GROMACS .gro file of C-alpha atoms in nm:
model
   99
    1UNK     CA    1   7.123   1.936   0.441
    2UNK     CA    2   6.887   2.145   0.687
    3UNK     CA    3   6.865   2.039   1.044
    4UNK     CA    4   6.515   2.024   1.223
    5UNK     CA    5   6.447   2.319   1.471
    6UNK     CA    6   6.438   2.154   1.824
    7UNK     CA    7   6.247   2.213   2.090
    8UNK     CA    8   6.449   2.491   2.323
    9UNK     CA    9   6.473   2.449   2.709
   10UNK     CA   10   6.348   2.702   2.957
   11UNK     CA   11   6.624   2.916   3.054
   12UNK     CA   12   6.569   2.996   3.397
   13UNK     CA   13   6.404   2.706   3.624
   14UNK     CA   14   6.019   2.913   3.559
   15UNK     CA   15   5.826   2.663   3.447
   16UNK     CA   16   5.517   2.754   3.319
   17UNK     CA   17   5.183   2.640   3.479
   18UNK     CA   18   5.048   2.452   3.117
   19UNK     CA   19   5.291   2.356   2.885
   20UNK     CA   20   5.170   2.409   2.487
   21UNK     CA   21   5.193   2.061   2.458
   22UNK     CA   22   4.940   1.925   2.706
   23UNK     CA   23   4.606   2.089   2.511
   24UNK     CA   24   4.296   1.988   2.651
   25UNK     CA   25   4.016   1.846   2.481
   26UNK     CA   26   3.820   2.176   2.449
   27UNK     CA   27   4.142   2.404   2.420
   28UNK     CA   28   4.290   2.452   2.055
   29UNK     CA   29   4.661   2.497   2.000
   30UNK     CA   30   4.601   2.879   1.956
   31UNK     CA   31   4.422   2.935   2.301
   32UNK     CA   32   4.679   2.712   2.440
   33UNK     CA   33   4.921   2.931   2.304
   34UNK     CA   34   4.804   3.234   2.413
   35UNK     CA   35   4.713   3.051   2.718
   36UNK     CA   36   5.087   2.990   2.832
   37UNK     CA   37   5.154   3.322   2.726
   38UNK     CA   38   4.942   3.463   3.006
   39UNK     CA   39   5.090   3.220   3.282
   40UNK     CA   40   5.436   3.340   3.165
   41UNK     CA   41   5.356   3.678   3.245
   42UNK     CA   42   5.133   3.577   3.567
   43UNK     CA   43   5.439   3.380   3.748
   44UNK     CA   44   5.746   3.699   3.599
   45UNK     CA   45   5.496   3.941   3.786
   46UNK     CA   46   5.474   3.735   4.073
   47UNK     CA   47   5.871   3.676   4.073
   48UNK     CA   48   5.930   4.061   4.041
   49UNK     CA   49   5.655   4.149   4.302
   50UNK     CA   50   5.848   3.892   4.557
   51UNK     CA   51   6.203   4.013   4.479
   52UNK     CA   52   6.103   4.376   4.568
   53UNK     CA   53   5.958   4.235   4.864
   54UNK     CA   54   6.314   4.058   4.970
   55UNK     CA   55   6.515   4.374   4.820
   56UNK     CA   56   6.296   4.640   5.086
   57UNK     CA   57   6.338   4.426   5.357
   58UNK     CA   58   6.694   4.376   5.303
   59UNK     CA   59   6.662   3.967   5.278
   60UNK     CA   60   6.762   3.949   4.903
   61UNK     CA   61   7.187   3.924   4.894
   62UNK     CA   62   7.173   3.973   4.470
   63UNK     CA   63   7.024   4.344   4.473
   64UNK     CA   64   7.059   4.292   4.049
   65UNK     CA   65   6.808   3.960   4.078
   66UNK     CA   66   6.541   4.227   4.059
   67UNK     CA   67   6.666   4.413   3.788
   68UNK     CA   68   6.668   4.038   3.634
   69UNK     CA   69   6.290   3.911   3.717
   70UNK     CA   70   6.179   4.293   3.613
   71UNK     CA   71   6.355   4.248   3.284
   72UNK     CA   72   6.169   3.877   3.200
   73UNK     CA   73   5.880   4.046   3.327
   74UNK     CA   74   5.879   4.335   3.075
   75UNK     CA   75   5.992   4.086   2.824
   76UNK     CA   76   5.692   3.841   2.870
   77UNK     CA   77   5.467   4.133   2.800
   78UNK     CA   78   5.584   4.238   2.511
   79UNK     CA   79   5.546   3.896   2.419
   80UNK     CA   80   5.225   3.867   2.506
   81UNK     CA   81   5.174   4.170   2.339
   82UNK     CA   82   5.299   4.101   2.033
   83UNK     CA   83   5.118   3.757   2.048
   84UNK     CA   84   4.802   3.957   2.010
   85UNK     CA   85   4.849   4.217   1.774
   86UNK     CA   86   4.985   3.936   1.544
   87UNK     CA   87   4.635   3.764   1.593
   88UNK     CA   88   4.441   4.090   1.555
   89UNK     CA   89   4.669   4.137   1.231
   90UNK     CA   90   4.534   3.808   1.102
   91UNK     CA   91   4.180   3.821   1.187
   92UNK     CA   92   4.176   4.164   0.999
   93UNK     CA   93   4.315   3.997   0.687
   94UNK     CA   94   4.046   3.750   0.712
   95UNK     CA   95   3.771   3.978   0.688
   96UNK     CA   96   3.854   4.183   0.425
   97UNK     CA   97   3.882   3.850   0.161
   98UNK     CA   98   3.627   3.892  -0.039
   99UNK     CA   99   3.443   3.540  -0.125
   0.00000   0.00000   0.00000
């Protein structure tokens, strides 16, 4: 018998600003989507942006959590990236059915 995928946890403690789940009224699931996608990749910049700020003034003791927050950075926006081509992929297919 095949389990149910489950719902995965955030890694890290980065919580993003609106989960999928909580869709306005006037927000669909796929601009909610895409949505959280851009918040995830708003609050990595901001993470990497701070940690070089600690690292050049010397206040950050883990020189590698920059390496870290650059890597979920880059990794968001690929994402993010991917996120769209994927929709531009779709939309494409759509217009070229014939009715």
């Amino acid at each position: 018998m095949i389990t149910p995928i489950e719902q995965l946890a955030p890694i890290s403690g980065v919580k993003s600003a609106k989960p999928v789940e909580a869709v306005r009224g006037d927000q669909s699931l796929f601009g909610a989507v895409f949505q959280s996608a851009i918040d995830n990749v708003k609050q990595a910049d901001l993470e990497v942006r701070e940690a070089q700020y600690l690292l050049s003034t010397g206040q950050l003791d883990n020189p590698a959590a920059e390496t870290i927050a650059a890597e979920k950075e880059s990794i968001a926006l690929d994402l993010l990236i991917q996120l769209r081509n994927k929709a531009l992929d779709a939309y494409s297919e759509l217009t070229r059915i014939s009715l």
